[in-house]
PDB file of C-alpha atoms in Angstrom:
ATOM      1  CA  MET A   1       0.407   0.198  -0.116  1.00  0.00           C
ATOM      2  CA  ALA A   2       3.028   2.248   0.727  1.00  0.00           C
ATOM      3  CA  ALA A   3       4.518   2.103  -2.859  1.00  0.00           C
ATOM      4  CA  VAL A   4       0.876   2.934  -4.122  1.00  0.00           C
ATOM      5  CA  SER A   5       0.245   5.794  -1.313  1.00  0.00           C
ATOM      6  CA  LEU A   6       3.645   7.703  -1.776  1.00  0.00           C
ATOM      7  CA  PRO A   7       3.780   8.444  -5.798  1.00  0.00           C
ATOM      8  CA  GLN A   8       0.198   9.617  -5.448  1.00  0.00           C
ATOM      9  CA  LYS A   9       0.465  12.035  -2.316  1.00  0.00           C
ATOM     10  CA  SER A  10       3.598  13.372  -4.074  1.00  0.00           C
ATOM     11  CA  THR A  11       1.359  14.385  -7.225  1.00  0.00           C
ATOM     12  CA  THR A  12      -1.272  15.722  -5.331  1.00  0.00           C
ATOM     13  CA  VAL A  13       2.060  18.194  -3.377  1.00  0.00           C
ATOM     14  CA  ARG A  14       2.759  19.482  -6.530  1.00  0.00           C
ATOM     15  CA  LYS A  15      -0.348  19.872  -7.586  1.00  0.00           C
ATOM     16  CA  ASN A  16      -1.272  21.625  -5.079  1.00  0.00           C
ATOM     17  CA  TRP A  17       2.069  24.092  -4.768  1.00  0.00           C
ATOM     18  CA  LYS A  18       2.171  24.806  -8.711  1.00  0.00           C
ATOM     19  CA  LEU A  19      -1.696  25.721  -8.119  1.00  0.00           C
ATOM     20  CA  SER A  20      -0.779  28.328  -4.742  1.00  0.00           C
ATOM     21  CA  LEU A  21       2.430  29.481  -7.394  1.00  0.00           C
ATOM     22  CA  LEU A  22      -0.722  30.381 -10.087  1.00  0.00           C
ATOM     23  CA  ARG A  23      -2.951  31.422  -7.567  1.00  0.00           C
ATOM     24  CA  SER A  24      -0.090  34.014  -5.780  1.00  0.00           C
ATOM     25  CA  SER A  25       1.083  35.331  -9.133  1.00  0.00           C
ATOM     26  CA  PHE A  26      -2.438  36.149 -10.250  1.00  0.00           C
ATOM     27  CA  ALA A  27      -3.191  38.229  -6.289  1.00  0.00           C
ATOM     28  CA  ILE A  28      -0.053  40.210  -7.153  1.00  0.00           C
ATOM     29  CA  GLY A  29      -0.208  40.158 -10.754  1.00  0.00           C
ATOM     30  CA  ALA A  30      -3.501  41.932 -10.000  1.00  0.00           C
ATOM     31  CA  TRP A  31      -2.115  44.408  -7.425  1.00  0.00           C
ATOM     32  CA  LEU A  32       0.867  45.613 -10.159  1.00  0.00           C
ATOM     33  CA  MET A  33       0.081  45.322 -13.481  1.00  0.00           C
ATOM     34  CA  PRO A  34      -3.882  44.771 -13.615  1.00  0.00           C
ATOM     35  CA  GLY A  35      -4.052  45.351 -16.881  1.00  0.00           C
ATOM     36  CA  ALA A  36      -1.331  42.468 -18.671  1.00  0.00           C
ATOM     37  CA  THR A  37      -2.920  40.053 -15.294  1.00  0.00           C
ATOM     38  CA  LEU A  38      -6.754  39.984 -16.309  1.00  0.00           C
ATOM     39  CA  GLN A  39      -5.415  39.827 -20.539  1.00  0.00           C
ATOM     40  CA  ARG A  40      -3.327  37.307 -19.169  1.00  0.00           C
ATOM     41  CA  ALA A  41      -6.637  35.729 -17.218  1.00  0.00           C
ATOM     42  CA  PHE A  42      -8.066  35.334 -20.339  1.00  0.00           C
ATOM     43  CA  ARG A  43      -5.824  33.701 -22.450  1.00  0.00           C
ATOM     44  CA  LEU A  44      -5.768  30.951 -19.283  1.00  0.00           C
ATOM     45  CA  PHE A  45      -9.491  31.038 -18.942  1.00  0.00           C
ATOM     46  CA  GLY A  46     -10.102  30.029 -23.163  1.00  0.00           C
ATOM     47  CA  THR A  47      -7.282  26.830 -22.488  1.00  0.00           C
ATOM     48  CA  PRO A  48      -8.387  23.893 -22.430  1.00  0.00           C
ATOM     49  CA  MET A  49      -6.336  21.815 -19.875  1.00  0.00           C
ATOM     50  CA  PRO A  50      -3.295  19.368 -21.314  1.00  0.00           C
ATOM     51  CA  GLY A  51      -4.885  16.898 -19.546  1.00  0.00           C
ATOM     52  CA  GLY A  52      -7.655  15.327 -22.389  1.00  0.00           C
ATOM     53  CA  ARG A  53      -5.514  15.554 -25.446  1.00  0.00           C
ATOM     54  CA  PHE A  54      -3.063  12.790 -24.021  1.00  0.00           C
ATOM     55  CA  LYS A  55      -6.566  11.050 -22.307  1.00  0.00           C
ATOM     56  CA  ALA A  56      -8.020  11.499 -26.175  1.00  0.00           C
ATOM     57  CA  HIS A  57      -3.956   9.503 -27.366  1.00  0.00           C
ATOM     58  CA  THR A  58      -4.459   7.444 -25.344  1.00  0.00           C
ATOM     59  CA  ALA A  59      -8.263   6.036 -25.542  1.00  0.00           C
ATOM     60  CA  GLU A  60      -9.438   3.404 -26.754  1.00  0.00           C
ATOM     61  CA  LEU A  61     -10.960   3.864 -30.502  1.00  0.00           C
ATOM     62  CA  ALA A  62     -13.081   1.260 -30.089  1.00  0.00           C
ATOM     63  CA  GLY A  63     -14.308   0.347 -33.058  1.00  0.00           C
ATOM     64  CA  ALA A  64     -14.485   4.090 -34.786  1.00  0.00           C
ATOM     65  CA  SER A  65     -13.665   4.923 -37.843  1.00  0.00           C
ATOM     66  CA  VAL A  66     -11.412   7.901 -37.601  1.00  0.00           C
ATOM     67  CA  GLU A  67     -12.252  11.228 -39.521  1.00  0.00           C
ATOM     68  CA  SER A  68     -10.812  14.540 -40.324  1.00  0.00           C
ATOM     69  CA  LEU A  69     -13.013  17.355 -40.693  1.00  0.00           C
ATOM     70  CA  ALA A  70     -11.333  21.056 -41.893  1.00  0.00           C
ATOM     71  CA  TYR A  71     -12.534  23.775 -40.071  1.00  0.00           C
ATOM     72  CA  GLY A  72     -11.339  26.214 -41.194  1.00  0.00           C
ATOM     73  CA  HIS A  73      -7.934  26.532 -40.770  1.00  0.00           C
ATOM     74  CA  GLU A  74      -8.317  23.909 -38.377  1.00  0.00           C
ATOM     75  CA  GLN A  75      -8.430  20.026 -38.727  1.00  0.00           C
ATOM     76  CA  VAL A  76     -11.509  18.486 -36.570  1.00  0.00           C
ATOM     77  CA  THR A  77     -10.877  14.742 -35.275  1.00  0.00           C
ATOM     78  CA  CYS A  78     -14.341  12.507 -35.574  1.00  0.00           C
ATOM     79  CA  TYR A  79     -15.168   8.937 -34.335  1.00  0.00           C
ATOM     80  CA  ARG A  80     -17.790   7.640 -35.804  1.00  0.00           C
ATOM     81  CA  TRP A  81     -19.400   4.171 -35.415  1.00  0.00           C
ATOM     82  CA  GLY A  82     -22.166   2.949 -37.800  1.00  0.00           C
ATOM     83  CA  ASP A  83     -23.612   3.778 -41.255  1.00  0.00           C
ATOM     84  CA  VAL A  84     -24.738   7.068 -40.745  1.00  0.00           C
ATOM     85  CA  ASP A  85     -26.121   7.346 -44.745  1.00  0.00           C
ATOM     86  CA  ARG A  86     -28.299   4.232 -43.832  1.00  0.00           C
ATOM     87  CA  GLN A  87     -28.943   5.351 -40.177  1.00  0.00           C
ATOM     88  CA  PRO A  88     -30.728   7.984 -37.732  1.00  0.00           C
ATOM     89  CA  LEU A  89     -27.398   9.479 -36.701  1.00  0.00           C
ATOM     90  CA  ALA A  90     -26.579  10.622 -33.291  1.00  0.00           C
ATOM     91  CA  VAL A  91     -24.190  12.629 -32.077  1.00  0.00           C
ATOM     92  CA  LEU A  92     -21.870  13.628 -28.835  1.00  0.00           C
ATOM     93  CA  ALA A  93     -20.744  16.673 -27.916  1.00  0.00           C
ATOM     94  CA  HIS A  94     -17.736  16.890 -25.360  1.00  0.00           C
ATOM     95  CA  GLY A  95     -17.129  19.251 -22.551  1.00  0.00           C
ATOM     96  CA  TRP A  96     -14.548  21.794 -21.122  1.00  0.00           C
ATOM     97  CA  SER A  97     -11.634  20.209 -21.440  1.00  0.00           C
ATOM     98  CA  GLY A  98     -13.082  16.595 -22.555  1.00  0.00           C
ATOM     99  CA  HIS A  99     -12.715  14.616 -25.800  1.00  0.00           C
ATOM    100  CA  GLY A 100     -14.799  13.336 -28.057  1.00  0.00           C
ATOM    101  CA  LEU A 101     -14.046   9.894 -27.104  1.00  0.00           C
ATOM    102  CA  GLN A 102     -15.085  10.610 -23.229  1.00  0.00           C
ATOM    103  CA  MET A 103     -18.084   9.566 -24.321  1.00  0.00           C
ATOM    104  CA  ALA A 104     -18.151   7.040 -25.350  1.00  0.00           C
ATOM    105  CA  ALA A 105     -20.232   4.237 -23.047  1.00  0.00           C
ATOM    106  CA  TRP A 106     -22.802   6.184 -24.662  1.00  0.00           C
ATOM    107  CA  VAL A 107     -21.698   4.113 -28.588  1.00  0.00           C
ATOM    108  CA  ALA A 108     -23.519   0.520 -27.459  1.00  0.00           C
ATOM    109  CA  PRO A 109     -26.578   0.986 -26.447  1.00  0.00           C
ATOM    110  CA  LEU A 110     -27.156   3.841 -29.424  1.00  0.00           C
ATOM    111  CA  ARG A 111     -26.186   1.497 -31.826  1.00  0.00           C
ATOM    112  CA  ARG A 112     -28.447  -1.629 -30.583  1.00  0.00           C
ATOM    113  CA  ALA A 113     -31.615   1.014 -31.179  1.00  0.00           C
ATOM    114  CA  GLY A 114     -29.735   1.367 -34.326  1.00  0.00           C
ATOM    115  CA  TYR A 115     -28.611   5.004 -34.545  1.00  0.00           C
ATOM    116  CA  ALA A 116     -24.836   5.237 -36.480  1.00  0.00           C
ATOM    117  CA  VAL A 117     -22.707   7.584 -33.931  1.00  0.00           C
ATOM    118  CA  VAL A 118     -20.682   9.819 -34.636  1.00  0.00           C
ATOM    119  CA  THR A 119     -18.245  12.267 -31.472  1.00  0.00           C
ATOM    120  CA  PHE A 120     -15.517  14.093 -32.085  1.00  0.00           C
ATOM    121  CA  ASP A 121     -12.995  16.299 -30.240  1.00  0.00           C
ATOM    122  CA  GLN A 122     -13.611  20.044 -30.530  1.00  0.00           C
ATOM    123  CA  ILE A 123     -11.104  22.779 -31.310  1.00  0.00           C
ATOM    124  CA  ALA A 124      -8.049  23.105 -29.136  1.00  0.00           C
ATOM    125  CA  HIS A 125      -9.314  19.828 -27.319  1.00  0.00           C
ATOM    126  CA  GLY A 126      -7.963  15.812 -27.550  1.00  0.00           C
ATOM    127  CA  ARG A 127      -6.734  14.615 -30.995  1.00  0.00           C
ATOM    128  CA  SER A 128      -7.606  18.610 -33.080  1.00  0.00           C
ATOM    129  CA  THR A 129      -5.978  21.357 -33.602  1.00  0.00           C
ATOM    130  CA  GLY A 130      -6.104  24.417 -32.514  1.00  0.00           C
ATOM    131  CA  CYS A 131      -4.832  25.872 -29.050  1.00  0.00           C
ATOM    132  CA  ARG A 132      -7.233  28.327 -27.379  1.00  0.00           C
ATOM    133  CA  ALA A 133     -11.393  27.716 -28.009  1.00  0.00           C
ATOM    134  CA  THR A 134     -14.812  29.844 -26.685  1.00  0.00           C
ATOM    135  CA  LEU A 135     -18.254  28.261 -26.088  1.00  0.00           C
ATOM    136  CA  PRO A 136     -19.540  30.352 -30.110  1.00  0.00           C
ATOM    137  CA  LEU A 137     -16.870  28.436 -30.830  1.00  0.00           C
ATOM    138  CA  PHE A 138     -18.111  25.002 -29.611  1.00  0.00           C
ATOM    139  CA  ALA A 139     -21.075  25.957 -30.770  1.00  0.00           C
ATOM    140  CA  ASP A 140     -20.073  26.138 -34.378  1.00  0.00           C
ATOM    141  CA  VAL A 141     -18.224  23.124 -34.804  1.00  0.00           C
ATOM    142  CA  LEU A 142     -20.428  20.830 -33.100  1.00  0.00           C
ATOM    143  CA  ALA A 143     -23.559  22.421 -35.789  1.00  0.00           C
ATOM    144  CA  ARG A 144     -20.446  21.932 -38.420  1.00  0.00           C
ATOM    145  CA  VAL A 145     -19.427  18.477 -37.520  1.00  0.00           C
ATOM    146  CA  THR A 146     -23.701  17.682 -37.506  1.00  0.00           C
ATOM    147  CA  ASP A 147     -24.460  19.046 -40.933  1.00  0.00           C
ATOM    148  CA  HIS A 148     -21.235  16.853 -42.240  1.00  0.00           C
ATOM    149  CA  TYR A 149     -23.035  13.925 -41.308  1.00  0.00           C
ATOM    150  CA  GLY A 150     -26.237  15.141 -43.235  1.00  0.00           C
ATOM    151  CA  GLY A 151     -27.823  16.534 -39.249  1.00  0.00           C
ATOM    152  CA  ALA A 152     -28.811  14.582 -36.233  1.00  0.00           C
ATOM    153  CA  SER A 153     -32.090  12.598 -34.764  1.00  0.00           C
ATOM    154  CA  VAL A 154     -30.515  12.755 -30.959  1.00  0.00           C
ATOM    155  CA  LEU A 155     -27.977  14.977 -29.412  1.00  0.00           C
ATOM    156  CA  VAL A 156     -26.381  13.676 -26.058  1.00  0.00           C
ATOM    157  CA  ALA A 157     -24.075  16.880 -25.034  1.00  0.00           C
ATOM    158  CA  HIS A 158     -21.907  17.421 -21.253  1.00  0.00           C
ATOM    159  CA  SER A 159     -21.050  20.508 -19.397  1.00  0.00           C
ATOM    160  CA  LEU A 160     -20.138  23.227 -22.048  1.00  0.00           C
ATOM    161  CA  GLY A 161     -20.845  20.828 -24.908  1.00  0.00           C
ATOM    162  CA  GLY A 162     -24.593  21.193 -23.534  1.00  0.00           C
ATOM    163  CA  ALA A 163     -24.018  25.288 -24.043  1.00  0.00           C
ATOM    164  CA  ALA A 164     -23.133  24.504 -27.328  1.00  0.00           C
ATOM    165  CA  ALA A 165     -25.858  22.256 -28.436  1.00  0.00           C
ATOM    166  CA  MET A 166     -27.876  24.614 -27.235  1.00  0.00           C
ATOM    167  CA  ILE A 167     -26.740  27.719 -28.923  1.00  0.00           C
ATOM    168  CA  ALA A 168     -26.308  25.464 -32.361  1.00  0.00           C
ATOM    169  CA  LEU A 169     -30.593  24.560 -31.838  1.00  0.00           C
ATOM    170  CA  SER A 170     -31.628  27.767 -31.228  1.00  0.00           C
ATOM    171  CA  ARG A 171     -29.601  29.493 -34.443  1.00  0.00           C
ATOM    172  CA  GLY A 172     -32.120  26.713 -36.549  1.00  0.00           C
ATOM    173  CA  MET A 173     -29.755  23.268 -36.116  1.00  0.00           C
ATOM    174  CA  ARG A 174     -32.466  20.778 -36.276  1.00  0.00           C
ATOM    175  CA  CYS A 175     -32.601  17.357 -33.646  1.00  0.00           C
ATOM    176  CA  ASP A 176     -35.299  15.476 -32.155  1.00  0.00           C
ATOM    177  CA  HIS A 177     -34.190  14.711 -28.987  1.00  0.00           C
ATOM    178  CA  THR A 178     -31.756  15.658 -26.747  1.00  0.00           C
ATOM    179  CA  VAL A 179     -29.757  15.188 -23.554  1.00  0.00           C
ATOM    180  CA  LEU A 180     -28.266  17.347 -21.689  1.00  0.00           C
ATOM    181  CA  ILE A 181     -26.173  15.881 -19.039  1.00  0.00           C
ATOM    182  CA  ALA A 182     -24.759  18.647 -16.431  1.00  0.00           C
ATOM    183  CA  PRO A 183     -24.690  21.437 -18.883  1.00  0.00           C
ATOM    184  CA  ALA A 184     -22.957  24.812 -18.300  1.00  0.00           C
ATOM    185  CA  GLY A 185     -25.627  27.648 -18.473  1.00  0.00           C
ATOM    186  CA  ASP A 186     -24.969  30.502 -16.639  1.00  0.00           C
ATOM    187  CA  PRO A 187     -21.446  31.866 -19.028  1.00  0.00           C
ATOM    188  CA  LEU A 188     -20.790  34.821 -16.423  1.00  0.00           C
ATOM    189  CA  ASP A 189     -20.839  32.306 -12.445  1.00  0.00           C
ATOM    190  CA  ALA A 190     -18.342  30.073 -15.214  1.00  0.00           C
ATOM    191  CA  ALA A 191     -16.152  33.172 -15.007  1.00  0.00           C
ATOM    192  CA  ARG A 192     -16.413  34.405 -11.535  1.00  0.00           C
ATOM    193  CA  ARG A 193     -15.701  30.265 -10.523  1.00  0.00           C
ATOM    194  CA  PHE A 194     -12.613  30.232 -12.436  1.00  0.00           C
ATOM    195  CA  GLY A 195     -11.207  33.753 -10.629  1.00  0.00           C
ATOM    196  CA  GLY A 196     -11.755  31.672  -8.048  1.00  0.00           C
ATOM    197  CA  PHE A 197      -9.816  28.903  -8.667  1.00  0.00           C
ATOM    198  CA  VAL A 198      -7.039  30.767  -9.696  1.00  0.00           C
ATOM    199  CA  GLY A 199      -6.829  33.799  -7.376  1.00  0.00           C
ATOM    200  CA  LEU A 200      -7.929  36.713  -9.362  1.00  0.00           C
ATOM    201  CA  PRO A 201      -9.824  39.455  -7.809  1.00  0.00           C
ATOM    202  CA  GLY A 202     -13.242  39.280  -8.252  1.00  0.00           C
ATOM    203  CA  HIS A 203     -12.917  42.718  -9.213  1.00  0.00           C
ATOM    204  CA  LEU A 204     -10.829  41.101 -12.472  1.00  0.00           C
ATOM    205  CA  SER A 205     -12.789  38.297 -12.791  1.00  0.00           C
ATOM    206  CA  ALA A 206     -16.097  40.381 -13.521  1.00  0.00           C
ATOM    207  CA  ARG A 207     -14.003  42.130 -16.061  1.00  0.00           C
ATOM    208  CA  LEU A 208     -13.053  38.750 -18.249  1.00  0.00           C
ATOM    209  CA  PHE A 209     -15.999  38.931 -20.412  1.00  0.00           C
ATOM    210  CA  GLU A 210     -14.592  42.361 -22.065  1.00  0.00           C
ATOM    211  CA  ASP A 211     -11.906  40.431 -23.966  1.00  0.00           C
ATOM    212  CA  PHE A 212     -14.214  36.988 -24.794  1.00  0.00           C
ATOM    213  CA  GLU A 213     -17.437  40.131 -25.659  1.00  0.00           C
ATOM    214  CA  ALA A 214     -14.304  41.546 -28.429  1.00  0.00           C
ATOM    215  CA  LEU A 215     -12.949  38.616 -29.941  1.00  0.00           C
ATOM    216  CA  THR A 216     -16.277  37.509 -30.599  1.00  0.00           C
ATOM    217  CA  GLY A 217     -18.701  40.293 -30.978  1.00  0.00           C
ATOM    218  CA  ILE A 218     -21.347  38.403 -28.999  1.00  0.00           C
ATOM    219  CA  ASP A 219     -22.911  40.024 -25.911  1.00  0.00           C
ATOM    220  CA  VAL A 220     -22.269  37.353 -23.201  1.00  0.00           C
ATOM    221  CA  ASP A 221     -25.658  38.426 -22.252  1.00  0.00           C
ATOM    222  CA  ASP A 222     -27.215  36.727 -25.370  1.00  0.00           C
ATOM    223  CA  LEU A 223     -24.798  33.093 -24.324  1.00  0.00           C
ATOM    224  CA  GLN A 224     -27.489  32.615 -20.916  1.00  0.00           C
ATOM    225  CA  VAL A 225     -29.967  29.950 -21.039  1.00  0.00           C
ATOM    226  CA  HIS A 226     -33.364  32.031 -20.847  1.00  0.00           C
ATOM    227  CA  ARG A 227     -32.184  33.521 -23.719  1.00  0.00           C
ATOM    228  CA  SER A 228     -31.776  30.533 -26.503  1.00  0.00           C
ATOM    229  CA  ALA A 229     -33.726  28.040 -24.747  1.00  0.00           C
ATOM    230  CA  SER A 230     -37.069  29.265 -25.533  1.00  0.00           C
ATOM    231  CA  ARG A 231     -36.585  29.547 -28.696  1.00  0.00           C
ATOM    232  CA  ILE A 232     -35.720  25.384 -29.682  1.00  0.00           C
ATOM    233  CA  ALA A 233     -38.648  22.695 -30.316  1.00  0.00           C
ATOM    234  CA  GLY A 234     -37.268  19.790 -29.891  1.00  0.00           C
ATOM    235  CA  ARG A 235     -37.469  17.554 -26.889  1.00  0.00           C
ATOM    236  CA  ALA A 236     -34.830  16.804 -24.156  1.00  0.00           C
ATOM    237  CA  LEU A 237     -33.996  15.008 -20.845  1.00  0.00           C
ATOM    238  CA  VAL A 238     -31.795  17.250 -19.063  1.00  0.00           C
ATOM    239  CA  VAL A 239     -30.081  14.972 -16.121  1.00  0.00           C
ATOM    240  CA  HIS A 240     -27.539  16.658 -13.813  1.00  0.00           C
ATOM    241  CA  ASP A 241     -26.713  16.236 -10.330  1.00  0.00           C
ATOM    242  CA  LEU A 242     -27.190  17.507  -7.249  1.00  0.00           C
ATOM    243  CA  GLU A 243     -23.439  17.260  -5.960  1.00  0.00           C
ATOM    244  CA  ASP A 244     -21.958  18.589  -8.846  1.00  0.00           C
ATOM    245  CA  ARG A 245     -19.596  20.926  -7.905  1.00  0.00           C
ATOM    246  CA  GLU A 246     -18.265  22.154 -11.428  1.00  0.00           C
ATOM    247  CA  VAL A 247     -21.317  23.194 -12.414  1.00  0.00           C
ATOM    248  CA  PRO A 248     -24.319  23.144 -10.039  1.00  0.00           C
ATOM    249  CA  TRP A 249     -27.687  21.460 -10.423  1.00  0.00           C
ATOM    250  CA  CYS A 250     -29.544  24.895 -10.451  1.00  0.00           C
ATOM    251  CA  GLU A 251     -27.915  25.853 -14.009  1.00  0.00           C
ATOM    252  CA  GLY A 252     -29.460  22.496 -15.168  1.00  0.00           C
ATOM    253  CA  GLU A 253     -32.412  23.348 -14.020  1.00  0.00           C
ATOM    254  CA  ARG A 254     -32.443  26.323 -15.698  1.00  0.00           C
ATOM    255  CA  TYR A 255     -31.966  24.520 -18.615  1.00  0.00           C
ATOM    256  CA  ALA A 256     -34.902  22.372 -18.060  1.00  0.00           C
ATOM    257  CA  ARG A 257     -37.200  25.425 -16.786  1.00  0.00           C
ATOM    258  CA  TYR A 258     -36.722  27.491 -19.932  1.00  0.00           C
ATOM    259  CA  TRP A 259     -36.704  24.664 -22.819  1.00  0.00           C
ATOM    260  CA  PRO A 260     -40.736  24.188 -23.811  1.00  0.00           C
ATOM    261  CA  ALA A 261     -40.233  20.566 -24.056  1.00  0.00           C
ATOM    262  CA  ALA A 262     -37.645  19.792 -21.742  1.00  0.00           C
ATOM    263  CA  THR A 263     -37.746  17.556 -18.375  1.00  0.00           C
ATOM    264  CA  LEU A 264     -34.999  17.387 -16.096  1.00  0.00           C
ATOM    265  CA  LEU A 265     -33.889  14.323 -14.073  1.00  0.00           C
ATOM    266  CA  SER A 266     -32.033  14.787 -10.926  1.00  0.00           C
ATOM    267  CA  THR A 267     -29.426  12.630  -9.523  1.00  0.00           C
ATOM    268  CA  GLN A 268     -27.022  12.517  -6.659  1.00  0.00           C
ATOM    269  CA  GLY A 269     -23.428  10.964  -5.822  1.00  0.00           C
ATOM    270  CA  LEU A 270     -22.221  10.725  -9.525  1.00  0.00           C
ATOM    271  CA  GLY A 271     -21.202  14.403  -9.566  1.00  0.00           C
ATOM    272  CA  HIS A 272     -19.779  16.332 -12.540  1.00  0.00           C
ATOM    273  CA  ASN A 273     -18.565  13.086 -14.634  1.00  0.00           C
ATOM    274  CA  ARG A 274     -19.369   9.915 -13.006  1.00  0.00           C
ATOM    275  CA  VAL A 275     -22.942  10.930 -14.062  1.00  0.00           C
ATOM    276  CA  LEU A 276     -22.011  11.168 -18.512  1.00  0.00           C
ATOM    277  CA  SER A 277     -21.274   7.484 -18.483  1.00  0.00           C
ATOM    278  CA  ASP A 278     -24.045   5.973 -14.615  1.00  0.00           C
ATOM    279  CA  PRO A 279     -26.313   2.642 -15.844  1.00  0.00           C
ATOM    280  CA  SER A 280     -29.151   4.059 -14.989  1.00  0.00           C
ATOM    281  CA  VAL A 281     -28.592   7.288 -16.707  1.00  0.00           C
ATOM    282  CA  LEU A 282     -27.818   5.638 -19.841  1.00  0.00           C
ATOM    283  CA  ALA A 283     -30.628   3.379 -19.026  1.00  0.00           C
ATOM    284  CA  GLN A 284     -33.655   5.950 -18.431  1.00  0.00           C
ATOM    285  CA  SER A 285     -31.570   8.117 -21.595  1.00  0.00           C
ATOM    286  CA  LEU A 286     -32.582   5.765 -23.778  1.00  0.00           C
ATOM    287  CA  SER A 287     -35.629   4.942 -22.581  1.00  0.00           C
ATOM    288  CA  PHE A 288     -36.410   9.274 -23.396  1.00  0.00           C
ATOM    289  CA  LEU A 289     -35.342   8.361 -27.177  1.00  0.00           C
ATOM    290  CA  GLY A 290     -37.865   5.723 -27.128  1.00  0.00           C
ATOM    291  CA  GLY A 291     -41.013   7.555 -26.286  1.00  0.00           C
ATOM    292  CA  THR A 292     -41.174   6.933 -22.551  1.00  0.00           C
ATOM    293  CA  PRO A 293     -42.144  10.001 -20.642  1.00  0.00           C
ATOM    294  CA  VAL A 294     -38.467  10.578 -17.627  1.00  0.00           C
ATOM    295  CA  GLY A 295     -37.913  13.388 -15.117  1.00  0.00           C
ATOM    296  CA  GLU A 296     -39.939  15.640 -14.210  1.00  0.00           C
ATOM    297  CA  ARG A 297     -41.768  19.057 -15.859  1.00  0.00           C
ATOM    298  CA  VAL A 298     -40.006  22.156 -14.288  1.00  0.00           C
ATOM    299  CA  VAL A 299     -42.829  25.199 -14.758  1.00  0.00           C
ATOM    300  CA  SER A 300     -41.526  28.518 -16.216  1.00  0.00           C
ATOM    301  CA  SER A 301     -42.365  32.222 -15.575  1.00  0.00           C
ATOM    302  CA  PRO A 302     -41.222  34.573 -18.175  1.00  0.00           C
ATOM    303  CA  ASN A 303     -40.891  36.857 -15.704  1.00  0.00           C
ATOM    304  CA  LEU A 304     -38.637  35.000 -13.200  1.00  0.00           C
ATOM    305  CA  PRO A 305     -35.382  34.318 -15.063  1.00  0.00           C
ATOM    306  CA  PHE A 306     -33.578  32.476 -11.907  1.00  0.00           C
ATOM    307  CA  GLY A 307     -35.018  29.940  -9.302  1.00  0.00           C
ATOM    308  CA  PHE A 308     -38.290  28.166  -8.602  1.00  0.00           C
ATOM    309  CA  ALA A 309     -41.732  29.790  -9.951  1.00  0.00           C
TER     310      ALA A 309
END
């Protein structure tokens, strides 16, 4: 046991030391050079964690055909199972710092249900090229991949992939059934959480999206759930764990509240990532795709953008 625990402890110590150093540098920089520190934070905010790339390159392909799709100057790596010309298509969309094969648990159940399946690595993620990404880019790449394979009957999206799915669907991408797993719903709160994680003072965290809006030309408020979800026609199942520490349950609840044909399935004890491959979640999601009512309807009010009606 000692031989196993020592490297784990050493790794934890190294990670904690690096995080402490990062937080100290942001705290000092915010005092001495606030403008440069804000720029540095913005670059880091848009840069995925490198571990996802390693995991993507070492993940089992599970019989997938690997294909490359051009997106501007970048290349998007796609993974395909089944015949997209003869079978209805299910598209799987991963979240921030994730990768397409992270959603491999969905492939076999969807194939048994008669679907061809496609997942992919977002720009700057997995085996795809690029160094930085944004939520609007996530949505554009998702729409591009889906269109390339002829359109999706089913869309399964995790975390920031869920937010990207909402934006793509609200802009005209069509899909009969959508399953959102722990979807991120509040970019402003995400910026606050990021600022707290790296030690960026609150007054600078609030300004993170100034550069984002200048870069994309998009008002970040337009990316809020209650601005877009009400325009989506297809059915949706929102799955969110009550103990999710990365994206709070209330953000998933907000999707179910404002998406006209959505229901909410709450889990407990699965957190942000294990919910993605939990057998019960998979089974209930497949039941939803088959037409069985799953989850609870959440009442909405146009005068109450947040909280319970």
